[in-house]
PDB file of C-alpha atoms in Angstrom:
ATOM      1  CA  UNK N 140      -0.003  -0.009  -0.002  1.00 54.00           C
ATOM      2  CA  UNK N 141       2.885   2.286   0.849  1.00 51.00           C
ATOM      3  CA  UNK N 142       4.627   1.586  -2.512  1.00 57.00           C
ATOM      4  CA  UNK N 143       1.481   2.432  -4.502  1.00 62.00           C
ATOM      5  CA  UNK N 144       1.141   5.724  -2.655  1.00 58.00           C
ATOM      6  CA  UNK N 145       4.734   6.631  -3.341  1.00 60.00           C
ATOM      7  CA  UNK N 146       4.227   5.740  -7.037  1.00 58.00           C
ATOM      8  CA  UNK N 147       1.239   8.075  -7.363  1.00 58.00           C
ATOM      9  CA  UNK N 148       3.183  10.883  -5.732  1.00 53.00           C
ATOM     10  CA  UNK N 149       6.129  10.366  -8.113  1.00 58.00           C
ATOM     11  CA  UNK N 150       3.923  10.309 -11.222  1.00 58.00           C
ATOM     12  CA  UNK N 151       2.004  13.489 -10.317  1.00 52.00           C
ATOM     13  CA  UNK N 152       3.464  16.488 -12.068  1.00 53.00           C
ATOM     14  CA  UNK N 153       4.655  19.255  -9.817  1.00 51.00           C
ATOM     15  CA  UNK N 154       2.439  22.350 -10.086  1.00 52.00           C
ATOM     16  CA  UNK N 155       3.777  25.787  -9.242  1.00 52.00           C
ATOM     17  CA  UNK N 156       2.177  27.432  -6.239  1.00 51.00           C
ATOM     18  CA  UNK N 157       0.159  30.605  -6.844  1.00 50.00           C
ATOM     19  CA  UNK N 158       1.608  33.524  -4.917  1.00 49.00           C
ATOM     20  CA  UNK N 159      -0.091  36.920  -4.563  1.00 50.00           C
ATOM     21  CA  UNK N 160       1.941  39.737  -6.054  1.00 51.00           C
ATOM     22  CA  UNK N 161       3.013  42.319  -3.466  1.00 54.00           C
ATOM     23  CA  UNK N 162       4.270  45.796  -4.270  1.00 55.00           C
ATOM     24  CA  UNK N 163       6.187  47.572  -1.515  1.00 61.00           C
ATOM     25  CA  UNK N 164       5.903  51.319  -0.836  1.00 64.00           C
ATOM     26  CA  UNK N 165       9.323  52.005  -2.279  1.00 64.00           C
ATOM     27  CA  UNK N 166       8.451  50.157  -5.485  1.00 64.00           C
ATOM     28  CA  UNK N 167       5.159  52.050  -5.774  1.00 64.00           C
ATOM     29  CA  UNK N 168       6.918  55.386  -5.378  1.00 64.00           C
ATOM     30  CA  UNK N 169       9.448  54.392  -7.964  1.00 62.00           C
ATOM     31  CA  UNK N 170       6.704  53.434 -10.451  1.00 61.00           C
ATOM     32  CA  UNK N 171       5.007  56.812  -9.968  1.00 60.00           C
ATOM     33  CA  UNK N 172       8.257  58.719 -10.495  1.00 61.00           C
ATOM     34  CA  UNK N 173       9.131  56.932 -13.740  1.00 58.00           C
ATOM     35  CA  UNK N 174       7.817  58.650 -16.901  1.00 55.00           C
ATOM     36  CA  UNK N 175       5.255  56.648 -18.810  1.00 52.00           C
ATOM     37  CA  UNK N 176       6.034  56.031 -22.469  1.00 51.00           C
ATOM     38  CA  UNK N 177       3.254  56.830 -24.919  1.00 46.00           C
ATOM     39  CA  UNK N 178       3.312  54.662 -27.986  1.00 47.00           C
ATOM     40  CA  UNK N 179       1.638  57.072 -30.351  1.00 46.00           C
ATOM     41  CA  UNK N 180       1.969  60.831 -30.408  1.00 46.00           C
ATOM     42  CA  UNK N 181      -1.704  61.148 -31.463  1.00 47.00           C
ATOM     43  CA  UNK N 182      -2.861  59.631 -28.178  1.00 49.00           C
ATOM     44  CA  UNK N 183      -0.914  62.200 -26.114  1.00 46.00           C
ATOM     45  CA  UNK N 184      -2.403  64.983 -28.150  1.00 47.00           C
ATOM     46  CA  UNK N 185      -5.883  63.574 -27.544  1.00 44.00           C
ATOM     47  CA  UNK N 186      -5.246  63.455 -23.810  1.00 41.00           C
ATOM     48  CA  UNK N 187      -3.992  67.031 -23.746  1.00 45.00           C
ATOM     49  CA  UNK N 188      -7.058  68.152 -25.727  1.00 40.00           C
ATOM     50  CA  UNK N 189      -9.412  66.447 -23.272  1.00 40.00           C
ATOM     51  CA  UNK N 190      -7.732  68.036 -20.310  1.00 37.00           C
ATOM     52  CA  UNK N 191      -7.850  71.447 -21.958  1.00 38.00           C
ATOM     53  CA  UNK N 192     -11.567  70.965 -22.755  1.00 36.00           C
ATOM     54  CA  UNK N 193     -12.403  70.106 -19.131  1.00 32.00           C
ATOM     55  CA  UNK N 194     -10.491  73.141 -17.873  1.00 34.00           C
ATOM     56  CA  UNK N 195     -12.328  75.429 -20.297  1.00 35.00           C
ATOM     57  CA  UNK N 196     -15.703  74.092 -19.166  1.00 32.00           C
ATOM     58  CA  UNK N 197     -15.159  74.918 -15.506  1.00 34.00           C
ATOM     59  CA  UNK N 198     -16.986  78.049 -14.467  1.00 31.00           C
ATOM     60  CA  UNK N 199     -15.269  80.352 -11.968  1.00 35.00           C
ATOM     61  CA  UNK N 200     -17.138  81.135  -8.730  1.00 37.00           C
ATOM     62  CA  UNK N 201     -18.963  84.429  -8.515  1.00 33.00           C
ATOM     63  CA  UNK N 202     -16.824  86.448  -6.105  1.00 37.00           C
ATOM     64  CA  UNK N 203     -17.712  89.953  -7.114  1.00 40.00           C
ATOM     65  CA  UNK N 204     -20.294  90.231  -4.322  1.00 42.00           C
ATOM     66  CA  UNK N 205     -22.789  92.000  -6.518  1.00 41.00           C
ATOM     67  CA  UNK N 206     -26.220  91.899  -4.800  1.00 42.00           C
ATOM     68  CA  UNK N 207     -28.193  92.918  -7.877  1.00 40.00           C
ATOM     69  CA  UNK N 208     -26.673  90.822 -10.627  1.00 46.00           C
ATOM     70  CA  UNK N 209     -30.030  89.143 -11.329  1.00 57.00           C
ATOM     71  CA  UNK N 210     -31.575  92.560 -12.049  1.00 65.00           C
ATOM     72  CA  UNK N 211     -29.185  93.298 -14.938  1.00 74.00           C
ATOM     73  CA  UNK N 212     -27.996  96.422 -13.145  1.00 77.00           C
ATOM     74  CA  UNK N 213     -24.326  97.193 -12.907  1.00 82.00           C
ATOM     75  CA  UNK N 214     -22.654  98.747  -9.908  1.00 85.00           C
ATOM     76  CA  UNK N 215     -22.504 102.304 -11.263  1.00 86.00           C
ATOM     77  CA  UNK N 216     -26.188 102.351 -12.229  1.00 86.00           C
ATOM     78  CA  UNK N 217     -27.216 100.993  -8.805  1.00 86.00           C
ATOM     79  CA  UNK N 218     -24.958 103.468  -7.026  1.00 86.00           C
ATOM     80  CA  UNK N 219     -26.426 106.397  -8.972  1.00 87.00           C
ATOM     81  CA  UNK N 220     -30.019 105.261  -8.400  1.00 87.00           C
ATOM     82  CA  UNK N 221     -29.361 104.832  -4.697  1.00 85.00           C
ATOM     83  CA  UNK N 222     -27.707 108.237  -4.264  1.00 87.00           C
ATOM     84  CA  UNK N 223     -30.440 110.117  -6.187  1.00 86.00           C
ATOM     85  CA  UNK N 224     -33.444 108.491  -4.448  1.00 87.00           C
ATOM     86  CA  UNK N 225     -35.163 111.056  -2.214  1.00 89.00           C
ATOM     87  CA  UNK N 226     -36.852 108.363  -0.143  1.00 88.00           C
ATOM     88  CA  UNK N 227     -33.429 107.292   1.125  1.00 88.00           C
ATOM     89  CA  UNK N 228     -32.266 110.683   2.394  1.00 87.00           C
ATOM     90  CA  UNK N 229     -32.849 109.746   6.023  1.00 87.00           C
ATOM     91  CA  UNK N 230     -30.938 106.491   5.570  1.00 87.00           C
ATOM     92  CA  UNK N 231     -28.005 108.347   3.983  1.00 87.00           C
ATOM     93  CA  UNK N 232     -27.859 110.832   6.822  1.00 86.00           C
ATOM     94  CA  UNK N 233     -27.716 108.016   9.379  1.00 86.00           C
ATOM     95  CA  UNK N 234     -25.087 106.172   7.332  1.00 84.00           C
ATOM     96  CA  UNK N 235     -22.754 109.198   7.199  1.00 84.00           C
ATOM     97  CA  UNK N 236     -22.632 109.327  11.012  1.00 83.00           C
ATOM     98  CA  UNK N 237     -19.671 107.373  12.365  1.00 75.00           C
ATOM     99  CA  UNK N 238     -21.514 106.371  15.517  1.00 78.00           C
ATOM    100  CA  UNK N 239     -24.616 105.034  13.752  1.00 77.00           C
ATOM    101  CA  UNK N 240     -25.172 101.328  14.325  1.00 80.00           C
ATOM    102  CA  UNK N 241     -27.997 100.823  11.793  1.00 84.00           C
ATOM    103  CA  UNK N 242     -26.661 102.062   8.476  1.00 88.00           C
ATOM    104  CA  UNK N 243     -23.182 102.256   6.967  1.00 85.00           C
ATOM    105  CA  UNK N 244     -21.632 103.274   3.621  1.00 86.00           C
ATOM    106  CA  UNK N 245     -19.230 100.769   2.118  1.00 86.00           C
ATOM    107  CA  UNK N 246     -17.547 101.533  -1.242  1.00 86.00           C
ATOM    108  CA  UNK N 247     -20.175 104.249  -1.885  1.00 85.00           C
ATOM    109  CA  UNK N 248     -23.027 101.716  -1.436  1.00 88.00           C
ATOM    110  CA  UNK N 249     -25.526 102.147   1.429  1.00 89.00           C
ATOM    111  CA  UNK N 250     -26.169  99.100   3.638  1.00 89.00           C
ATOM    112  CA  UNK N 251     -28.332  98.432   6.650  1.00 89.00           C
ATOM    113  CA  UNK N 252     -26.916  96.321   9.498  1.00 86.00           C
ATOM    114  CA  UNK N 253     -29.117  93.873  11.366  1.00 84.00           C
ATOM    115  CA  UNK N 254     -28.543  90.978  13.763  1.00 82.00           C
ATOM    116  CA  UNK N 255     -29.728  87.502  12.707  1.00 79.00           C
ATOM    117  CA  UNK N 256     -31.080  84.830  15.056  1.00 78.00           C
ATOM    118  CA  UNK N 257     -27.522  83.792  15.965  1.00 81.00           C
ATOM    119  CA  UNK N 258     -26.589  87.336  16.963  1.00 78.00           C
ATOM    120  CA  UNK N 259     -24.308  87.896  13.993  1.00 82.00           C
ATOM    121  CA  UNK N 260     -24.282  91.164  12.054  1.00 85.00           C
ATOM    122  CA  UNK N 261     -25.713  90.807   8.531  1.00 86.00           C
ATOM    123  CA  UNK N 262     -25.792  93.523   5.894  1.00 89.00           C
ATOM    124  CA  UNK N 263     -28.832  94.346   3.805  1.00 88.00           C
ATOM    125  CA  UNK N 264     -28.587  96.337   0.558  1.00 88.00           C
ATOM    126  CA  UNK N 265     -30.751  99.465   0.670  1.00 90.00           C
ATOM    127  CA  UNK N 266     -32.787  99.337  -2.550  1.00 89.00           C
ATOM    128  CA  UNK N 267     -33.789 102.510  -4.426  1.00 89.00           C
ATOM    129  CA  UNK N 268     -37.399 103.040  -5.519  1.00 88.00           C
ATOM    130  CA  UNK N 269     -36.891 102.191  -9.226  1.00 88.00           C
ATOM    131  CA  UNK N 270     -35.699  98.668  -8.427  1.00 88.00           C
ATOM    132  CA  UNK N 271     -38.103  97.678  -5.655  1.00 88.00           C
ATOM    133  CA  UNK N 272     -40.762  96.103  -7.868  1.00 88.00           C
ATOM    134  CA  UNK N 273     -38.159  93.892  -9.513  1.00 87.00           C
ATOM    135  CA  UNK N 274     -36.827  92.861  -6.118  1.00 87.00           C
ATOM    136  CA  UNK N 275     -40.352  92.026  -4.966  1.00 88.00           C
ATOM    137  CA  UNK N 276     -40.934  89.893  -8.045  1.00 86.00           C
ATOM    138  CA  UNK N 277     -37.620  88.134  -7.559  1.00 84.00           C
ATOM    139  CA  UNK N 278     -38.410  87.219  -3.961  1.00 85.00           C
ATOM    140  CA  UNK N 279     -42.138  86.470  -4.379  1.00 85.00           C
ATOM    141  CA  UNK N 280     -42.141  84.393  -7.564  1.00 80.00           C
ATOM    142  CA  UNK N 281     -40.523  81.129  -6.513  1.00 66.00           C
ATOM    143  CA  UNK N 282     -39.301  78.314  -8.752  1.00 66.00           C
ATOM    144  CA  UNK N 283     -42.411  76.150  -8.288  1.00 57.00           C
ATOM    145  CA  UNK N 284     -45.044  78.667  -7.180  1.00 71.00           C
ATOM    146  CA  UNK N 285     -45.594  82.114  -5.720  1.00 80.00           C
ATOM    147  CA  UNK N 286     -44.621  82.371  -2.085  1.00 83.00           C
ATOM    148  CA  UNK N 287     -46.935  83.588   0.638  1.00 82.00           C
ATOM    149  CA  UNK N 288     -46.552  86.861   2.542  1.00 84.00           C
ATOM    150  CA  UNK N 289     -44.443  85.539   5.378  1.00 86.00           C
ATOM    151  CA  UNK N 290     -42.010  83.557   3.188  1.00 86.00           C
ATOM    152  CA  UNK N 291     -41.678  86.455   0.754  1.00 87.00           C
ATOM    153  CA  UNK N 292     -40.776  88.839   3.570  1.00 87.00           C
ATOM    154  CA  UNK N 293     -38.262  86.381   5.082  1.00 86.00           C
ATOM    155  CA  UNK N 294     -36.602  85.854   1.732  1.00 86.00           C
ATOM    156  CA  UNK N 295     -36.413  89.538   0.884  1.00 88.00           C
ATOM    157  CA  UNK N 296     -35.142  90.702   4.265  1.00 87.00           C
ATOM    158  CA  UNK N 297     -32.197  88.341   4.086  1.00 88.00           C
ATOM    159  CA  UNK N 298     -30.480  90.638   1.599  1.00 87.00           C
ATOM    160  CA  UNK N 299     -32.552  93.807   0.966  1.00 90.00           C
ATOM    161  CA  UNK N 300     -34.157  96.705   2.823  1.00 90.00           C
ATOM    162  CA  UNK N 301     -35.872 100.010   2.134  1.00 89.00           C
ATOM    163  CA  UNK N 302     -38.236 102.246   4.167  1.00 91.00           C
ATOM    164  CA  UNK N 303     -41.695 100.656   4.581  1.00 90.00           C
ATOM    165  CA  UNK N 304     -40.441  97.402   3.087  1.00 90.00           C
ATOM    166  CA  UNK N 305     -42.845  95.290   5.196  1.00 91.00           C
ATOM    167  CA  UNK N 306     -45.891  97.237   4.128  1.00 91.00           C
ATOM    168  CA  UNK N 307     -44.833  97.238   0.464  1.00 90.00           C
ATOM    169  CA  UNK N 308     -44.227  93.487   0.513  1.00 90.00           C
ATOM    170  CA  UNK N 309     -47.608  92.725   2.054  1.00 89.00           C
ATOM    171  CA  UNK N 310     -49.385  94.951  -0.453  1.00 89.00           C
ATOM    172  CA  UNK N 311     -47.490  93.372  -3.361  1.00 88.00           C
ATOM    173  CA  UNK N 312     -48.414  89.820  -2.320  1.00 87.00           C
ATOM    174  CA  UNK N 313     -52.013  90.805  -1.599  1.00 86.00           C
ATOM    175  CA  UNK N 314     -52.481  92.379  -5.050  1.00 85.00           C
ATOM    176  CA  UNK N 315     -50.528  89.719  -7.023  1.00 83.00           C
ATOM    177  CA  UNK N 316     -52.760  88.810  -9.969  1.00 80.00           C
ATOM    178  CA  UNK N 317     -51.759  85.091 -10.276  1.00 78.00           C
ATOM    179  CA  UNK N 318     -52.222  84.633  -6.543  1.00 78.00           C
ATOM    180  CA  UNK N 319     -55.697  86.199  -6.710  1.00 76.00           C
ATOM    181  CA  UNK N 320     -56.729  83.906  -9.562  1.00 74.00           C
ATOM    182  CA  UNK N 321     -55.407  80.667  -8.049  1.00 71.00           C
ATOM    183  CA  UNK N 322     -55.615  81.441  -4.381  1.00 63.00           C
ATOM    184  CA  UNK N 323     -53.505  80.114  -1.586  1.00 57.00           C
ATOM    185  CA  UNK N 324     -54.453  77.048   0.519  1.00 52.00           C
ATOM    186  CA  UNK N 325     -54.982  77.825   4.180  1.00 50.00           C
ATOM    187  CA  UNK N 326     -55.674  81.484   3.599  1.00 56.00           C
ATOM    188  CA  UNK N 327     -59.487  81.289   3.423  1.00 61.00           C
ATOM    189  CA  UNK N 328     -60.979  84.261   5.199  1.00 65.00           C
ATOM    190  CA  UNK N 329     -63.103  83.382   8.189  1.00 71.00           C
ATOM    191  CA  UNK N 330     -66.343  85.109   9.014  1.00 75.00           C
ATOM    192  CA  UNK N 331     -65.838  87.703  11.753  1.00 81.00           C
ATOM    193  CA  UNK N 332     -67.192  86.894  15.163  1.00 81.00           C
ATOM    194  CA  UNK N 333     -70.040  88.998  16.493  1.00 79.00           C
ATOM    195  CA  UNK N 334     -70.982  89.742  20.072  1.00 81.00           C
ATOM    196  CA  UNK N 335     -74.181  88.028  21.159  1.00 73.00           C
ATOM    197  CA  UNK N 336     -76.345  90.160  23.460  1.00 76.00           C
ATOM    198  CA  UNK N 337     -77.160  88.806  26.900  1.00 79.00           C
ATOM    199  CA  UNK N 338     -80.695  87.430  27.026  1.00 77.00           C
ATOM    200  CA  UNK N 339     -82.576  88.200  30.205  1.00 79.00           C
ATOM    201  CA  UNK N 340     -85.685  86.081  29.508  1.00 79.00           C
ATOM    202  CA  UNK N 341     -86.067  82.528  28.227  1.00 79.00           C
ATOM    203  CA  UNK N 342     -86.928  82.326  24.458  1.00 76.00           C
ATOM    204  CA  UNK N 343     -86.748  86.088  24.172  1.00 77.00           C
ATOM    205  CA  UNK N 344     -84.452  85.546  21.210  1.00 79.00           C
ATOM    206  CA  UNK N 345     -83.697  82.522  19.011  1.00 80.00           C
ATOM    207  CA  UNK N 346     -80.477  81.868  17.024  1.00 80.00           C
ATOM    208  CA  UNK N 347     -81.137  79.691  13.944  1.00 85.00           C
ATOM    209  CA  UNK N 348     -78.484  78.161  11.736  1.00 86.00           C
ATOM    210  CA  UNK N 349     -77.972  75.324   9.241  1.00 85.00           C
ATOM    211  CA  UNK N 350     -75.359  72.597   9.698  1.00 85.00           C
ATOM    212  CA  UNK N 351     -74.116  70.703   6.620  1.00 83.00           C
ATOM    213  CA  UNK N 352     -73.884  69.346   4.076  1.00 83.00           C
ATOM    214  CA  UNK N 353     -73.819  65.998   5.909  1.00 84.00           C
ATOM    215  CA  UNK N 354     -73.974  62.439   4.560  1.00 86.00           C
ATOM    216  CA  UNK N 355     -77.414  61.761   3.173  1.00 86.00           C
ATOM    217  CA  UNK N 356     -79.894  60.056   5.369  1.00 86.00           C
ATOM    218  CA  UNK N 357     -82.374  57.463   4.236  1.00 86.00           C
ATOM    219  CA  UNK N 358     -84.779  60.267   3.400  1.00 87.00           C
ATOM    220  CA  UNK N 359     -82.122  62.105   1.310  1.00 85.00           C
ATOM    221  CA  UNK N 360     -81.619  64.847   3.924  1.00 87.00           C
ATOM    222  CA  UNK N 361     -78.232  66.604   4.098  1.00 88.00           C
ATOM    223  CA  UNK N 362     -78.723  69.530   6.498  1.00 88.00           C
ATOM    224  CA  UNK N 363     -79.736  70.076  10.099  1.00 86.00           C
ATOM    225  CA  UNK N 364     -81.713  73.087  11.276  1.00 87.00           C
ATOM    226  CA  UNK N 365     -80.458  74.186  14.664  1.00 88.00           C
ATOM    227  CA  UNK N 366     -82.137  76.669  16.984  1.00 83.00           C
ATOM    228  CA  UNK N 367     -80.768  78.074  20.239  1.00 76.00           C
TER     229      UNK N 367
END
């Protein structure tokens, strides 16, 4: 039995063992430092062209800080409109005072300073009269739908300010034609409450009202007549 086993072992061809290839850190660094040969010059030109195309497609970030770029108004036009607006005379006078904590003039542009909910100072651009309607449209007309009064005011006051801005915003939203046609859910006007006089005698006065429509009864009735 032992001789047969030895014969099988001798006849079996030796197979090489499979070993996982390992690359050390020094070998990896050496491979990265070695220049890679490109077989065809055309391939390298294609690679360079692709890299150049990607770089050209990247858009630089907007760092000019312009608060009215969406209104198609440049800095000089905005500065002139702001300086010549008579409704902003009081704001300009406050901004020119060094000890004023509400308004300040920065690079010839008038800003209003407010504290947000975290206590940090935030600057609002003071908008002249000729641009206020466009600002209201920009803040009220959202991407999906027109915003309500509260959301429009919150969005506008993040960046902009002018005298009576709250009143103007409420009036703008209230008179918005698309909002009047479609209406806003949850803004249905409720009937005003009325004071009921005190009754001194029983059945001296009756209050009658209808309740419904309710699910139909067997007799096809939908309403209840109530009397108090």
